[in-house]
mmCIF file of C-alpha atoms in Angstrom:
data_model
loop_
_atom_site.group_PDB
_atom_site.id
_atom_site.type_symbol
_atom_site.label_atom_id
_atom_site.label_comp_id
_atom_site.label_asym_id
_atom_site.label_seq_id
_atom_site.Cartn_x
_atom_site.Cartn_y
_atom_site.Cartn_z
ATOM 1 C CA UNK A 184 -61.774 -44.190 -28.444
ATOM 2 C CA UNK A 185 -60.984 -41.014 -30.434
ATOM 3 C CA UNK A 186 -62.253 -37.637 -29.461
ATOM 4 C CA UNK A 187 -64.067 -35.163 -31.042
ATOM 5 C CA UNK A 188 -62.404 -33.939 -34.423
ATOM 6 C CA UNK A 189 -63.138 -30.429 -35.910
ATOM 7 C CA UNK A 190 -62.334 -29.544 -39.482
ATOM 8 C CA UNK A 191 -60.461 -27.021 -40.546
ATOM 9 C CA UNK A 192 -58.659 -26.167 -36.997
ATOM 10 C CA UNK A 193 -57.875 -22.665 -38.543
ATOM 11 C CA UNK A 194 -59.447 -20.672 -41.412
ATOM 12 C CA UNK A 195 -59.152 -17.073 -42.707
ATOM 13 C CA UNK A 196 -61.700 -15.855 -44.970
ATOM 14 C CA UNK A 197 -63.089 -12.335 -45.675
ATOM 15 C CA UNK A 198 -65.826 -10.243 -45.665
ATOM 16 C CA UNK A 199 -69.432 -11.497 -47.529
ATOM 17 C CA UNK A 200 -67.742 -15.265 -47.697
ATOM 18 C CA UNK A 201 -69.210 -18.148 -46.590
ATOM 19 C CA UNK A 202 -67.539 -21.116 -44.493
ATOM 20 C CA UNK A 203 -68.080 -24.848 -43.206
ATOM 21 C CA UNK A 204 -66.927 -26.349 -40.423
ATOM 22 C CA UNK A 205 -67.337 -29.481 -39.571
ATOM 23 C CA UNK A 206 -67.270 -31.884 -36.327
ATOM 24 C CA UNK A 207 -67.084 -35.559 -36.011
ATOM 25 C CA UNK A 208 -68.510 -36.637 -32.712
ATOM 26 C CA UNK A 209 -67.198 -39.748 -30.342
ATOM 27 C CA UNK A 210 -68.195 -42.580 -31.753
ATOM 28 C CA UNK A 211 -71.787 -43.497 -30.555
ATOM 29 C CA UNK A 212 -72.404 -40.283 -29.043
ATOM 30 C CA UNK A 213 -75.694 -38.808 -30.969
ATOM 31 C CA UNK A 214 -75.898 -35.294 -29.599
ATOM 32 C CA UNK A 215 -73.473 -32.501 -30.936
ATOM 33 C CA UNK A 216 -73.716 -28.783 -29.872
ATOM 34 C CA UNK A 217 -71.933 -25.936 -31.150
ATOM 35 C CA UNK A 218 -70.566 -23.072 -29.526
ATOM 36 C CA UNK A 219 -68.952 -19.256 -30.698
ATOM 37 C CA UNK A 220 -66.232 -18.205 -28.173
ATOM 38 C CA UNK A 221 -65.009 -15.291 -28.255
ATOM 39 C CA UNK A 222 -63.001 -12.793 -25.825
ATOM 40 C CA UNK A 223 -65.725 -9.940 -25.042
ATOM 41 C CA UNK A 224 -68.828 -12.422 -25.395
ATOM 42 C CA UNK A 225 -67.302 -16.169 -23.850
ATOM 43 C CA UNK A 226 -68.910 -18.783 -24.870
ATOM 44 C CA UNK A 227 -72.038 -18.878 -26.657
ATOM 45 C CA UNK A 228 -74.383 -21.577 -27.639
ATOM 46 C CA UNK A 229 -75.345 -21.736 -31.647
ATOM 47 C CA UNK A 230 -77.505 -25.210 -31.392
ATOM 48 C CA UNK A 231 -77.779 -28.585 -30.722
ATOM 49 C CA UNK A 232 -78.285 -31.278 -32.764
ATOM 50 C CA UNK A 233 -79.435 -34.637 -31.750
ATOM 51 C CA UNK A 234 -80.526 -37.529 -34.414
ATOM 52 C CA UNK A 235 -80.484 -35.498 -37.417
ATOM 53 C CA UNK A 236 -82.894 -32.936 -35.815
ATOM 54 C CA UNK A 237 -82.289 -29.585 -34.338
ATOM 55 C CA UNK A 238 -83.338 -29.866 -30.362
ATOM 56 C CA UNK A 239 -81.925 -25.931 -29.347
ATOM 57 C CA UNK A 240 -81.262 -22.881 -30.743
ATOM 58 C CA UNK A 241 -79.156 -19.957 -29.418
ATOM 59 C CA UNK A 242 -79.967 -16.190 -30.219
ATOM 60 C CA UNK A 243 -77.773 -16.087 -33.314
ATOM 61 C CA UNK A 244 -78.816 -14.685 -36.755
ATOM 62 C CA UNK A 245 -80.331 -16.953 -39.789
ATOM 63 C CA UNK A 246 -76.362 -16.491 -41.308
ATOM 64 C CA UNK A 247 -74.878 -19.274 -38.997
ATOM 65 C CA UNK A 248 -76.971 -23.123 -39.891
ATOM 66 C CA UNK A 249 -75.891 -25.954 -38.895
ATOM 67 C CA UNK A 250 -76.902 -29.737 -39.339
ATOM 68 C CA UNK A 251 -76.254 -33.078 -38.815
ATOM 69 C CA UNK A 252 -75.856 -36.497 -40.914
ATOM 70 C CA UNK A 253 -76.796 -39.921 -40.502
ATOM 71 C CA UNK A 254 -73.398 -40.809 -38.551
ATOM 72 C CA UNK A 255 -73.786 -37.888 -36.469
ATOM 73 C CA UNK A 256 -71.571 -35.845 -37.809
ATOM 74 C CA UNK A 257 -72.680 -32.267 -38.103
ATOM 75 C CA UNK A 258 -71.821 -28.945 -40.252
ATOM 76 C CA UNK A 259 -72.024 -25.750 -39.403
ATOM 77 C CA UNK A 260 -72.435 -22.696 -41.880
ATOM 78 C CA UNK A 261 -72.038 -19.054 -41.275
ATOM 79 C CA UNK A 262 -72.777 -17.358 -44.699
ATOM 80 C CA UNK A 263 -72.107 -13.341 -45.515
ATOM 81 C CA UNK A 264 -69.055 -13.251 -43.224
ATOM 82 C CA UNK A 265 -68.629 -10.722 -41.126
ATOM 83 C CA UNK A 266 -65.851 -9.320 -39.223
ATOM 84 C CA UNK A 267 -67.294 -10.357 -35.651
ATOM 85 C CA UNK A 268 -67.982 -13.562 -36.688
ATOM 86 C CA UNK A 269 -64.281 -13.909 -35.579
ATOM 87 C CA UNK A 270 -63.856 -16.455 -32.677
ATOM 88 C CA UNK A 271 -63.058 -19.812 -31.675
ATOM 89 C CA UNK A 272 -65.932 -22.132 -32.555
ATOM 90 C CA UNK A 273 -66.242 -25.160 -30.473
ATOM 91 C CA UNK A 274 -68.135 -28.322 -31.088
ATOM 92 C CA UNK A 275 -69.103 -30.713 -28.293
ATOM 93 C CA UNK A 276 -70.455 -33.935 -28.117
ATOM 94 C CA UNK A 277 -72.537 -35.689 -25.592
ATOM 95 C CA UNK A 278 -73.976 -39.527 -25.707
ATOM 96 C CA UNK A 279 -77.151 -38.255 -25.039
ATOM 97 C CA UNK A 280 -79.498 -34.931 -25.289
ATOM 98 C CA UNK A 281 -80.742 -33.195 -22.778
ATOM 99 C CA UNK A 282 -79.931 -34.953 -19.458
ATOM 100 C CA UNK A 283 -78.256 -33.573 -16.388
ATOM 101 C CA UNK A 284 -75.320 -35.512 -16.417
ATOM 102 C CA UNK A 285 -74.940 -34.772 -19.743
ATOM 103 C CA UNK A 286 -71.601 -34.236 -19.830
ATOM 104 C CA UNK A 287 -70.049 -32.530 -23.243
ATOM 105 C CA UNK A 288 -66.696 -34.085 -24.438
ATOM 106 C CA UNK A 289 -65.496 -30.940 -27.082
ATOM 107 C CA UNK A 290 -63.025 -30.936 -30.104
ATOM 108 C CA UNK A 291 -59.894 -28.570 -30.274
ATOM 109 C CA UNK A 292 -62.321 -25.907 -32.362
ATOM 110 C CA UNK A 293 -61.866 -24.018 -35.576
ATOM 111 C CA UNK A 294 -60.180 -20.660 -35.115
ATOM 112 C CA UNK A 295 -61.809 -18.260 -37.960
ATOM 113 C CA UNK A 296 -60.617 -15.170 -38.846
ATOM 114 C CA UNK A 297 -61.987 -13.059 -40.884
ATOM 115 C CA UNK A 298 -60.712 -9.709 -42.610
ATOM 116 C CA UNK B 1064 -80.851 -12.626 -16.214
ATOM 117 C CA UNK B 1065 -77.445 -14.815 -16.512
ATOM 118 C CA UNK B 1066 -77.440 -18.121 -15.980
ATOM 119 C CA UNK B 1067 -74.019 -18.633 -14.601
ATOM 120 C CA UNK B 1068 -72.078 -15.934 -13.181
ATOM 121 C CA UNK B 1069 -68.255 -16.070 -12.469
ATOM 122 C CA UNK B 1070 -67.153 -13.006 -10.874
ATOM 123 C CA UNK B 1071 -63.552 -13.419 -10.436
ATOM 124 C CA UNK B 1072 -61.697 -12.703 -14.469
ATOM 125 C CA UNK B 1073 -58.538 -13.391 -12.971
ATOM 126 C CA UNK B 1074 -56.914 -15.100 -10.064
ATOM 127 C CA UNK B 1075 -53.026 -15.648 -8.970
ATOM 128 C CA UNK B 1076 -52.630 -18.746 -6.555
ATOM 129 C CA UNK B 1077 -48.871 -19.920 -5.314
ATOM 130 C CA UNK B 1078 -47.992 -23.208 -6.641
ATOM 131 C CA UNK B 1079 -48.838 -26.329 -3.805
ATOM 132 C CA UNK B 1080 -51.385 -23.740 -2.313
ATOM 133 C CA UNK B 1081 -55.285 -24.014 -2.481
ATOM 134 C CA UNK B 1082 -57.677 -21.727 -4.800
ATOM 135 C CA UNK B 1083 -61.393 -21.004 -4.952
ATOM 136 C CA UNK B 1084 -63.541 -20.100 -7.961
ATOM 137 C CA UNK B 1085 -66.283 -18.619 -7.508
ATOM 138 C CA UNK B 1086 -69.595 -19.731 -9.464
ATOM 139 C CA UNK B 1087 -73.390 -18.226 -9.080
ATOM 140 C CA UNK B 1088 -76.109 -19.310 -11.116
ATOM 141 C CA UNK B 1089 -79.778 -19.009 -11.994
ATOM 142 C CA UNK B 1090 -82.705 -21.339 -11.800
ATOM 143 C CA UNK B 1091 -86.229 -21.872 -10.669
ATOM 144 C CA UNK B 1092 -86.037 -25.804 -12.227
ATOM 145 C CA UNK B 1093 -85.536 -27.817 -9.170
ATOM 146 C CA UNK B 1094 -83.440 -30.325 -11.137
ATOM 147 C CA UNK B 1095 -80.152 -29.274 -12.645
ATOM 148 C CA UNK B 1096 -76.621 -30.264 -13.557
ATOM 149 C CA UNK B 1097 -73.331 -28.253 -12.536
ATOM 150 C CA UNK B 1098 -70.007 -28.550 -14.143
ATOM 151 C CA UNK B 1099 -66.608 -27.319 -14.712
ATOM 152 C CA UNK B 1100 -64.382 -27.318 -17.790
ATOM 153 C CA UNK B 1101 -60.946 -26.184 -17.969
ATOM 154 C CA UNK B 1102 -59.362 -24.591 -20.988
ATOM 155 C CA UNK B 1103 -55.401 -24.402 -21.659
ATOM 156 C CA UNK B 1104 -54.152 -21.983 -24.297
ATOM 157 C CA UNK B 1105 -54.306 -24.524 -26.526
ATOM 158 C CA UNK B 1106 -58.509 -24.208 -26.472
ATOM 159 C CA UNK B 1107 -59.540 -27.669 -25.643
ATOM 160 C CA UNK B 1108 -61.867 -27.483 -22.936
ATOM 161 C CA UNK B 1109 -61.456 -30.236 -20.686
ATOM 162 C CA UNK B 1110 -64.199 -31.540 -18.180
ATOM 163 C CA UNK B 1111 -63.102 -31.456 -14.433
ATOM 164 C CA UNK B 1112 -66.108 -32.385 -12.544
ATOM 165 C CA UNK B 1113 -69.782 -32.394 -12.311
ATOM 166 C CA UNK B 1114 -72.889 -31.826 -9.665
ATOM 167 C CA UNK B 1115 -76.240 -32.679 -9.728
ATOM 168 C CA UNK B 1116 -78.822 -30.916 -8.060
ATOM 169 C CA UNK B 1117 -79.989 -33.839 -5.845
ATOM 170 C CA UNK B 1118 -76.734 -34.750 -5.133
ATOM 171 C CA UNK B 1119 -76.605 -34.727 -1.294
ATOM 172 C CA UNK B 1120 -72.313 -34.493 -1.401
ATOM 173 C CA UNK B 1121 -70.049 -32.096 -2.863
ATOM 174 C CA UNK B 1122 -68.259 -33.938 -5.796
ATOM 175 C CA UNK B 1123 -64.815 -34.488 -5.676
ATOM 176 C CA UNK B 1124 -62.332 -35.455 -8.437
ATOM 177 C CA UNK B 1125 -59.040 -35.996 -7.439
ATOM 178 C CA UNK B 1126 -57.393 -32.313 -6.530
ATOM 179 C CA UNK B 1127 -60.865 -30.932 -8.013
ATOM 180 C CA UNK B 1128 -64.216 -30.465 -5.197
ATOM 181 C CA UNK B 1129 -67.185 -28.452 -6.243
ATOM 182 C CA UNK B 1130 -68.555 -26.443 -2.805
ATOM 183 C CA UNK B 1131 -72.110 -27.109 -3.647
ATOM 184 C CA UNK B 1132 -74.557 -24.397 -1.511
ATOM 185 C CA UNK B 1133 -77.719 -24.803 -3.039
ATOM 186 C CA UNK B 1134 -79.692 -22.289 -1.052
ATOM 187 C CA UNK B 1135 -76.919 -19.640 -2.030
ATOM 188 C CA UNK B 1136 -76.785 -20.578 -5.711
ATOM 189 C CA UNK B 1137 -73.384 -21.358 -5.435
ATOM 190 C CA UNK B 1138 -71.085 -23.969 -6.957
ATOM 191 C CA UNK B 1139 -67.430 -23.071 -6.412
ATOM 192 C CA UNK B 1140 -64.366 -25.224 -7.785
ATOM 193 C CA UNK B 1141 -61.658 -25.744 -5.662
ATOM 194 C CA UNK B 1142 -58.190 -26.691 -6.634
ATOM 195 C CA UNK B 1143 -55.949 -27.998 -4.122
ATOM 196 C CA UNK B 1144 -51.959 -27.872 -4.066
ATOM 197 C CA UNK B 1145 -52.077 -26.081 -7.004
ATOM 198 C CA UNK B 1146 -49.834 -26.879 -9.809
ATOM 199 C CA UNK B 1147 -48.114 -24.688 -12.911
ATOM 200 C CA UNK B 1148 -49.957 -26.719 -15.617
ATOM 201 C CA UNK B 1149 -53.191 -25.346 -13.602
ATOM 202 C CA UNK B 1150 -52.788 -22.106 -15.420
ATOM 203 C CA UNK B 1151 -55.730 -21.929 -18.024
ATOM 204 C CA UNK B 1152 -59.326 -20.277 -18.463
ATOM 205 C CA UNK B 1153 -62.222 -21.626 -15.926
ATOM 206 C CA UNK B 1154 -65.728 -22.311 -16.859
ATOM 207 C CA UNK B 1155 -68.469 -22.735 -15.016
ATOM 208 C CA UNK B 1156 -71.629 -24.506 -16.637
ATOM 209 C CA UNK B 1157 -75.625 -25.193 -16.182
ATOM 210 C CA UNK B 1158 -77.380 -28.019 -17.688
ATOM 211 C CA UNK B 1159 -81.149 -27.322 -17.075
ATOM 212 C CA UNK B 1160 -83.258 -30.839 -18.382
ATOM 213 C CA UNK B 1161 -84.181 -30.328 -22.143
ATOM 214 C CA UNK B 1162 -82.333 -27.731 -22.405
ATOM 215 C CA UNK B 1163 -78.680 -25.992 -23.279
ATOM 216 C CA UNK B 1164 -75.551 -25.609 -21.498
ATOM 217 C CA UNK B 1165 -75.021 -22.220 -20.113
ATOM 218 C CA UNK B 1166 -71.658 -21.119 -19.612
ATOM 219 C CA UNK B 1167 -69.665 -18.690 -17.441
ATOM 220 C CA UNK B 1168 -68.248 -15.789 -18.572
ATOM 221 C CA UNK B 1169 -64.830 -17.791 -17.356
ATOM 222 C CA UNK B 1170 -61.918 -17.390 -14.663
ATOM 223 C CA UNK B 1171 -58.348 -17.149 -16.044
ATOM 224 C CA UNK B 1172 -56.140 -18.939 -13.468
ATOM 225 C CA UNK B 1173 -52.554 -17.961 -13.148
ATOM 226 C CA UNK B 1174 -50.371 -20.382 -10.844
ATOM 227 C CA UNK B 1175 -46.925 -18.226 -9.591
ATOM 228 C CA UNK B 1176 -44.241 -20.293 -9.556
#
């Protein structure tokens, strides 16, 4: 079973750009988070979306929207680039939402840089 | 106040020796979920092993045990005869029901040769 897949793995764009990333999920799993890692601030969760709807949101500005399609695969958009939007962004993917054993299986990320 | 708190940025452990991370975290919800990725350079994270709240043993995965102290808060990883491709970032991680993963603020790992 292939893993998760992110699109692009790296990007460089600059300031007041916009990007998409993307992130195909296992097959059959429905739930896919997304998380900003970077090296002063870890990891940090964006949101989650499960069946097309968005279940949680992290304490990120309106710039950075995400969603997800009928397969499951989801988008993410950060628009007006700025230069600490910078980081690793991860996407995970679980069968499931919101259970304890819900264990996240998460793609190589997209490395964004921006000048 | 954090979720998940790992203390310890870096550690050095001799190769074929034992090492303990340390992991604290927050909750009043009775029922919870405790894991542990790894992450290489490369920036995968990987999934070692997971606890759950009710869980009346400490989980074990191969070289990988989680030393599970509920009435400390404490959910430590512990990585026995160490080995070079051990060297990577640690993460400690909450799962509260309904709600996100929280994530440690990571260990980075450094096995001597």
């Amino acid at each position: 079973k292939a893993g998760v897949t992110q699109t692009p793995r790296y990007l460089i764009k600059t300031r007041g750009q916009q990007v998409t990333l993307s992130c195909s999920p296992i097959s059959g799993h429905r739930s896919v988070s997304w998380y900003q890692q970077t090296p002063g601030q870890g990891l940090q969760f964006l949101f989650e979306y499960f069946s097309e709807t968005q279940r949680n949101k992290g304490n990120f500005p309106g710039r950075f929207s995400g969603r997800q399609f009928s397969n499951s695969r989801s988008e993410m958009n950060v628009s007006t680039l700025e230069l600490g939007d910078s980081a690793l962004y991860l996407c995970a993917s679980s069968l499931l939402a919101g259970g304890l054993n819900n264990e996240q299986f998460f793609g190589p990320g997209t490395r964004l840089t921006v000048l | 106040a954090q979720k998940i708190t790992q203390t310890q940025p870096g550690m050095f452990v001799q190769e074929k020796e034992a090492v303990t991370l340390d992991c604290t975290y927050d909750t009043s919800d009775p029922s919870y979920g405790l894991f542990w990725y790894k992450q290489p350079s490369s920036g995968e994270m990987i999934f070692l092993i997971y606890q759950g709240s009710y869980d009346q043993q400490n989980a074990t995965e191969g070289r990988y045990s989680l030393n599970f102290q509920k009435a400390r808060k404490s959910a430590n990883l512990v990585i026995s005869a160490s080995q070079l491709g051990d060297s990577a970032m640690y993460f400690c991680a909450m799962m509260e029901p309904g709600n996100q993963f929280y994530f440690g603020t990571g260990t980075s790992l450094t096995v001597i040769p």
